[in-house]
Amino acid sequence: MNKRIEELDYIRGFALLGIILVNILALLQIGIPEPHTIDASYQRFLFLFVEGRFYSIFSFLFGVGFYIFLTRARSKKQNGYVLFIRRIVILFVFGMVHMFFQPGEALAVYAVCGLLVLPFFKVNKHVNLAIGMMLLVVFAVMGEKLLLTFPLILLGLVCGQYRIFENLGEKRRFFIFTASALICSGFALYTQYQLVPYEPFFSMIVIDEEGPIDAVSKFLRAGIMVGPVLSAFYVGLLLLLLQSKVIKLVLSPLKHYGRMALTNYVGQTALILLAGRVFNLSANLSYMGTLYICIVICAIQMVFSMIWLRYFKMGPLEWIWRVITYWTIIPLVKEK
């Protein structure tokens, strides 16, 4: 597994597109939209199709990357566990710094969960699959988004153990998986849609000992519950689309975007806050306005990523992460 799996970069880039749509709401303190407006409709769209879906994909991919990193380290006769722990500590530091600007950031959570998942690397893949699925169902039913991170990362590790991304040519298997996920997603969305609040809402779950206490809380908790199902469908559909060389070429900006996922994830926060400060957008922007800002930011980052990777081997934060992990200076500039 020494060859880079491009499909993972495409999926990372795709996940970044969804994550920014949700993160911008808190970063710019977006208020509740007016009823019966396009902003209200867009809010519903976000919490039906985006919120929690792309975070789940990002968490899952971290688990896949976890497996690839340790496997490659072992193939090179390196102490993969020491390297991985050092890598996780650095990620945690990145996350804590990022948290000062983005309280809902995910890097520190991934670092903690990464350490918890580490003992499962040598556990039988069938056992890991059973544990991962069981915890995923339990935490989903509980409606605990943060707790879902652990089983999602574990299931990413499981996919590595089953070598799923090394056998992407098996189209029939992925078609069956995607079709099944589509059917389940349809049922899941229908269930959540029945709970859509009539009026626009503030995205906070309020619960007591008996569970969610209002319609909004029930709707949001249902979204967390069904989120991984939609995430699975999104990933399956994208992998099927990438079987076409034409679509793969059209979507190639996603590959570069995802290859610099750490840089672009942190960069999203920086650009959102910069735009908010320069144009005085904080608490003054509509829901649809956030969409336009996100489109501009993603377009800028995609162009930057394509240009950067033309001359450099990896993104700037990825390079710093790797240098400290291996404790050696790694060439950044591509050889001509």
Coordinates of C-alpha atoms in Angstrom, one line a residue:
M1 CA 0.0 0.0 0.0
N2 CA 2.8 2.5 -1.0
K3 CA 0.9 4.0 -3.9
R4 CA -1.3 7.0 -3.0
I5 CA -5.0 6.2 -3.3
E6 CA -6.4 9.1 -5.3
E7 CA -10.0 8.3 -4.5
L8 CA -9.4 9.1 -0.8
D9 CA -8.2 12.6 -1.9
Y10 CA -11.4 13.1 -3.9
I11 CA -13.5 12.1 -0.9
R12 CA -11.6 14.4 1.5
G13 CA -12.1 17.3 -0.9
F14 CA -15.8 16.5 -1.1
A15 CA -16.1 16.3 2.7
L16 CA -14.4 19.8 3.0
L17 CA -17.1 21.2 0.7
G18 CA -19.8 20.2 3.1
I19 CA -18.0 21.0 6.4
I20 CA -17.5 24.7 5.5
L21 CA -21.2 25.1 4.8
V22 CA -22.0 24.3 8.4
N23 CA -19.0 25.8 10.2
I24 CA -19.5 29.2 8.8
L25 CA -22.8 29.5 10.6
A26 CA -21.2 29.6 14.0
L27 CA -18.1 31.4 13.0
L28 CA -20.0 34.4 11.6
Q29 CA -22.8 34.1 14.2
I30 CA -25.6 33.7 11.6
G31 CA -29.0 34.5 13.1
I32 CA -32.3 32.6 12.6
P33 CA -33.7 33.3 9.1
E34 CA -37.1 34.8 8.5
P35 CA -40.0 32.3 8.0
H36 CA -41.1 31.4 4.4
T37 CA -37.9 32.8 2.8
I38 CA -35.2 31.2 0.6
D39 CA -33.0 31.5 3.7
A40 CA -35.4 29.4 5.7
S41 CA -35.5 26.7 2.9
Y42 CA -31.7 26.7 2.8
Q43 CA -31.5 26.2 6.5
R44 CA -33.7 23.1 6.2
F45 CA -31.6 21.8 3.3
L46 CA -28.4 22.2 5.4
F47 CA -29.8 20.2 8.4
L48 CA -31.4 17.6 6.2
F49 CA -28.5 16.9 3.7
V50 CA -25.3 18.5 5.1
E51 CA -25.1 18.9 8.9
G52 CA -23.3 15.8 10.4
R53 CA -23.0 14.1 7.0
F54 CA -19.7 15.4 6.0
Y55 CA -18.2 15.4 9.5
S56 CA -19.0 11.7 9.5
I57 CA -17.1 11.2 6.2
F58 CA -14.1 13.2 7.5
S59 CA -14.0 11.1 10.7
F60 CA -14.2 7.9 8.7
L61 CA -11.4 9.0 6.4
F62 CA -9.2 9.7 9.4
G63 CA -9.6 6.0 10.3
V64 CA -8.6 4.9 6.8
G65 CA -5.6 7.2 7.0
F66 CA -4.8 5.8 10.4
Y67 CA -4.5 2.3 8.9
I68 CA -2.5 3.4 5.9
F69 CA 0.0 5.3 8.0
L70 CA 0.7 2.3 10.4
T71 CA 0.8 -0.2 7.6
R72 CA 3.3 1.8 5.6
A73 CA 5.4 2.4 8.6
R74 CA 5.6 -1.4 9.3
S75 CA 6.4 -2.1 5.7
K76 CA 9.4 0.3 6.0
K77 CA 10.5 -1.5 9.3
Q78 CA 9.8 1.7 11.3
N79 CA 8.3 1.9 14.7
G80 CA 4.8 2.8 13.6
Y81 CA 3.3 3.2 17.1
V82 CA 5.9 5.7 18.2
L83 CA 5.5 7.7 14.9
F84 CA 1.7 7.5 15.2
I85 CA 1.6 8.7 18.8
R86 CA 3.9 11.6 17.9
R87 CA 1.7 12.4 14.9
I88 CA -1.4 12.4 17.1
V89 CA 0.2 14.7 19.7
I90 CA 1.0 17.2 16.9
L91 CA -2.5 16.9 15.6
F92 CA -3.8 17.6 19.1
V93 CA -1.7 20.7 19.3
F94 CA -2.9 21.9 15.9
G95 CA -6.5 21.3 17.2
M96 CA -6.0 23.2 20.4
V97 CA -4.6 26.2 18.6
H98 CA -7.4 26.0 16.0
M99 CA -10.0 25.8 18.8
F100 CA -9.2 29.3 19.9
F101 CA -10.7 30.5 16.6
Q102 CA -13.2 27.6 15.8
P103 CA -14.7 26.2 19.0
G104 CA -16.4 23.4 17.0
E105 CA -13.2 22.2 15.4
A106 CA -12.5 18.4 15.0
L107 CA -8.7 17.9 15.0
A108 CA -8.3 17.6 18.8
V109 CA -11.3 15.2 18.9
Y110 CA -9.6 13.1 16.2
A111 CA -6.4 13.1 18.1
V112 CA -8.0 11.8 21.3
C113 CA -10.1 9.2 19.4
G114 CA -7.0 8.2 17.4
L115 CA -5.2 7.1 20.6
L116 CA -8.3 5.2 21.7
V117 CA -8.5 3.4 18.4
L118 CA -4.8 2.5 18.4
P119 CA -5.2 -0.8 20.3
F120 CA -7.7 -2.0 17.7
F121 CA -5.1 -2.0 14.9
K122 CA -4.0 -5.6 15.7
V123 CA -7.5 -6.8 16.5
N124 CA -9.2 -9.1 14.0
K125 CA -11.0 -7.2 11.3
H126 CA -14.3 -9.0 11.9
V127 CA -14.2 -8.2 15.6
N128 CA -13.5 -4.6 14.8
L129 CA -16.4 -4.5 12.3
A130 CA -18.8 -5.9 14.9
I131 CA -17.6 -3.4 17.6
G132 CA -17.7 -0.5 15.2
M133 CA -21.1 -1.2 13.9
M134 CA -22.5 -1.8 17.4
L135 CA -21.1 1.4 18.8
L136 CA -22.2 3.3 15.7
V137 CA -25.8 2.2 16.2
V138 CA -25.8 2.8 19.9
F139 CA -24.4 6.3 19.7
A140 CA -26.6 7.2 16.7
V141 CA -29.7 6.2 18.6
M142 CA -28.5 8.3 21.5
G143 CA -28.1 11.2 19.2
E144 CA -24.5 11.9 20.4
K145 CA -22.6 13.4 17.5
L146 CA -19.3 13.7 19.4
L147 CA -19.4 10.0 20.5
L148 CA -20.0 8.9 16.9
T149 CA -16.5 10.0 16.0
F150 CA -14.9 7.0 17.7
P151 CA -16.9 4.2 15.9
L152 CA -16.6 6.1 12.6
I153 CA -12.8 6.2 12.9
L154 CA -12.8 2.6 13.9
L155 CA -14.9 1.7 10.8
G156 CA -12.4 3.6 8.7
L157 CA -9.7 1.4 10.2
V158 CA -11.8 -1.6 9.4
C159 CA -12.1 -0.6 5.7
G160 CA -8.4 -0.4 5.6
Q161 CA -8.1 -3.9 7.1
Y162 CA -10.6 -5.2 4.5
R163 CA -8.6 -3.4 1.8
I164 CA -11.7 -1.8 0.5
F165 CA -9.9 1.1 -1.2
E166 CA -7.4 -1.2 -2.9
N167 CA -10.2 -3.1 -4.7
L168 CA -12.3 -0.2 -6.1
G169 CA -12.5 -1.9 -9.5
E170 CA -15.2 -4.2 -8.2
K171 CA -18.0 -2.1 -9.5
R172 CA -20.8 -4.6 -8.8
R173 CA -20.0 -4.6 -5.1
F174 CA -20.0 -0.8 -4.9
F175 CA -23.2 -0.6 -6.9
I176 CA -25.0 -2.9 -4.5
F177 CA -23.6 -1.0 -1.5
T178 CA -24.6 2.4 -2.9
A179 CA -28.1 1.2 -3.9
S180 CA -28.6 -0.2 -0.4
A181 CA -27.4 3.0 1.1
L182 CA -29.7 5.0 -1.2
I183 CA -32.8 3.0 0.0
C184 CA -31.8 3.4 3.6
S185 CA -31.1 7.1 3.1
G186 CA -34.5 7.6 1.6
F187 CA -36.2 6.0 4.6
A188 CA -33.9 8.0 7.0
L189 CA -34.6 11.3 5.3
Y190 CA -38.3 10.7 5.2
T191 CA -38.2 10.0 9.0
Q192 CA -36.2 13.1 9.7
Y193 CA -38.3 15.2 7.3
Q194 CA -41.5 14.4 9.3
L195 CA -39.9 16.2 12.2
V196 CA -38.9 19.4 10.3
P197 CA -39.9 22.4 12.5
Y198 CA -42.5 24.6 10.9
E199 CA -40.6 27.8 11.7
P200 CA -36.9 28.5 11.3
F201 CA -34.9 27.5 14.3
F202 CA -31.8 27.9 16.4
S203 CA -29.6 24.8 16.1
M204 CA -29.4 23.6 19.7
I205 CA -30.5 20.3 21.2
V206 CA -32.3 20.7 24.5
I207 CA -32.9 17.5 26.5
D208 CA -33.9 16.4 30.0
E209 CA -34.0 13.0 31.6
E210 CA -36.8 12.0 29.2
G211 CA -35.1 13.1 26.0
P212 CA -35.5 16.1 23.6
I213 CA -38.0 18.6 25.0
D214 CA -39.0 20.4 21.9
A215 CA -39.6 19.9 18.1
V216 CA -36.3 21.4 17.1
S217 CA -34.4 19.2 19.4
K218 CA -36.2 16.1 18.1
F219 CA -35.4 17.1 14.5
L220 CA -31.7 17.8 15.2
R221 CA -31.3 14.6 17.1
A222 CA -32.9 12.6 14.3
G223 CA -30.4 14.2 12.0
I224 CA -27.6 12.9 14.0
M225 CA -29.2 9.5 14.2
V226 CA -29.5 9.1 10.4
G227 CA -26.4 11.0 9.4
P228 CA -24.0 8.1 8.9
V229 CA -26.5 6.4 6.6
L230 CA -26.5 9.4 4.2
S231 CA -22.7 9.7 4.6
A232 CA -22.4 6.1 3.4
F233 CA -24.5 6.9 0.4
Y234 CA -22.5 10.0 -0.5
V235 CA -19.3 8.1 -0.4
G236 CA -20.6 5.2 -2.4
L237 CA -22.1 7.5 -5.1
L238 CA -18.9 9.4 -5.4
L239 CA -16.8 6.2 -5.8
L240 CA -19.1 5.0 -8.5
L241 CA -18.9 8.3 -10.3
L242 CA -15.1 8.2 -10.1
Q243 CA -15.2 5.0 -12.1
S244 CA -15.7 7.2 -15.2
K245 CA -12.6 8.8 -16.5
V246 CA -14.5 11.9 -17.7
I247 CA -16.1 12.5 -14.4
K248 CA -12.8 11.9 -12.6
L249 CA -11.2 14.6 -14.8
V250 CA -14.0 17.0 -14.2
L251 CA -13.8 16.5 -10.5
S252 CA -10.0 16.6 -10.4
P253 CA -10.0 19.9 -8.4
L254 CA -11.4 17.9 -5.5
K255 CA -8.4 15.7 -5.6
H256 CA -6.0 18.6 -5.1
Y257 CA -8.3 20.1 -2.5
G258 CA -8.4 16.9 -0.5
R259 CA -4.7 16.2 -0.8
M260 CA -4.2 19.4 1.2
A261 CA -7.1 18.6 3.6
L262 CA -5.4 19.8 6.8
T263 CA -4.2 23.0 5.3
N264 CA -7.6 23.7 3.7
Y265 CA -9.6 22.8 6.7
V266 CA -7.7 25.2 8.9
G267 CA -7.6 27.7 6.0
Q268 CA -11.4 27.7 5.8
T269 CA -11.6 29.0 9.3
A270 CA -9.0 31.7 8.6
L271 CA -10.7 32.9 5.4
I272 CA -14.1 32.9 7.0
L273 CA -12.9 35.0 9.9
L274 CA -10.9 37.3 7.6
A275 CA -14.0 37.9 5.4
G276 CA -16.1 38.5 8.4
R277 CA -13.6 41.1 9.7
V278 CA -12.9 42.9 6.5
F279 CA -16.5 43.0 5.2
N280 CA -18.2 43.3 8.7
L281 CA -20.2 40.1 8.0
S282 CA -20.4 38.8 11.6
A283 CA -24.1 38.6 12.6
N284 CA -24.9 40.6 9.5
L285 CA -25.1 37.8 6.9
S286 CA -28.1 35.8 5.7
Y287 CA -28.1 32.0 5.3
M288 CA -27.9 32.3 1.6
G289 CA -25.1 34.8 2.0
T290 CA -23.0 32.2 3.8
L291 CA -23.4 29.9 0.7
Y292 CA -22.0 32.5 -1.6
I293 CA -19.1 33.2 0.8
C294 CA -18.4 29.4 1.0
I295 CA -18.4 29.1 -2.8
V296 CA -15.9 31.9 -3.2
I297 CA -13.6 30.5 -0.4
C298 CA -13.7 26.9 -1.8
A299 CA -13.0 28.2 -5.3
I300 CA -10.0 30.2 -4.1
Q301 CA -8.7 27.2 -2.1
M302 CA -9.1 24.8 -5.0
V303 CA -7.2 27.1 -7.4
F304 CA -4.5 27.6 -4.7
S305 CA -4.2 23.9 -4.1
M306 CA -3.8 23.1 -7.8
I307 CA -1.1 25.7 -8.2
W308 CA 0.7 24.8 -4.9
L309 CA 0.8 21.1 -5.7
R310 CA 2.2 21.8 -9.1
Y311 CA 5.5 23.0 -7.4
F312 CA 5.3 21.3 -4.0
K313 CA 4.9 17.7 -2.8
M314 CA 2.3 18.5 -0.1
G315 CA 0.4 21.3 1.6
P316 CA 2.3 23.6 4.1
L317 CA 0.6 22.2 7.2
E318 CA 0.9 18.7 5.9
W319 CA 4.7 19.3 5.5
I320 CA 5.1 20.7 9.1
W321 CA 3.1 17.7 10.4
R322 CA 5.3 15.2 8.6
V323 CA 8.6 16.9 9.5
I324 CA 7.7 16.8 13.2
T325 CA 6.3 13.3 13.0
Y326 CA 9.5 11.9 11.5
W327 CA 11.7 14.5 13.2
T328 CA 13.7 15.1 10.0
I329 CA 13.5 17.7 7.2
I330 CA 11.6 16.3 4.3
P331 CA 12.0 18.0 0.8
L332 CA 8.9 20.0 0.1
V333 CA 9.7 21.3 -3.4
K334 CA 9.2 18.9 -6.3
E335 CA 12.2 18.0 -8.3
K336 CA 12.2 19.4 -11.9

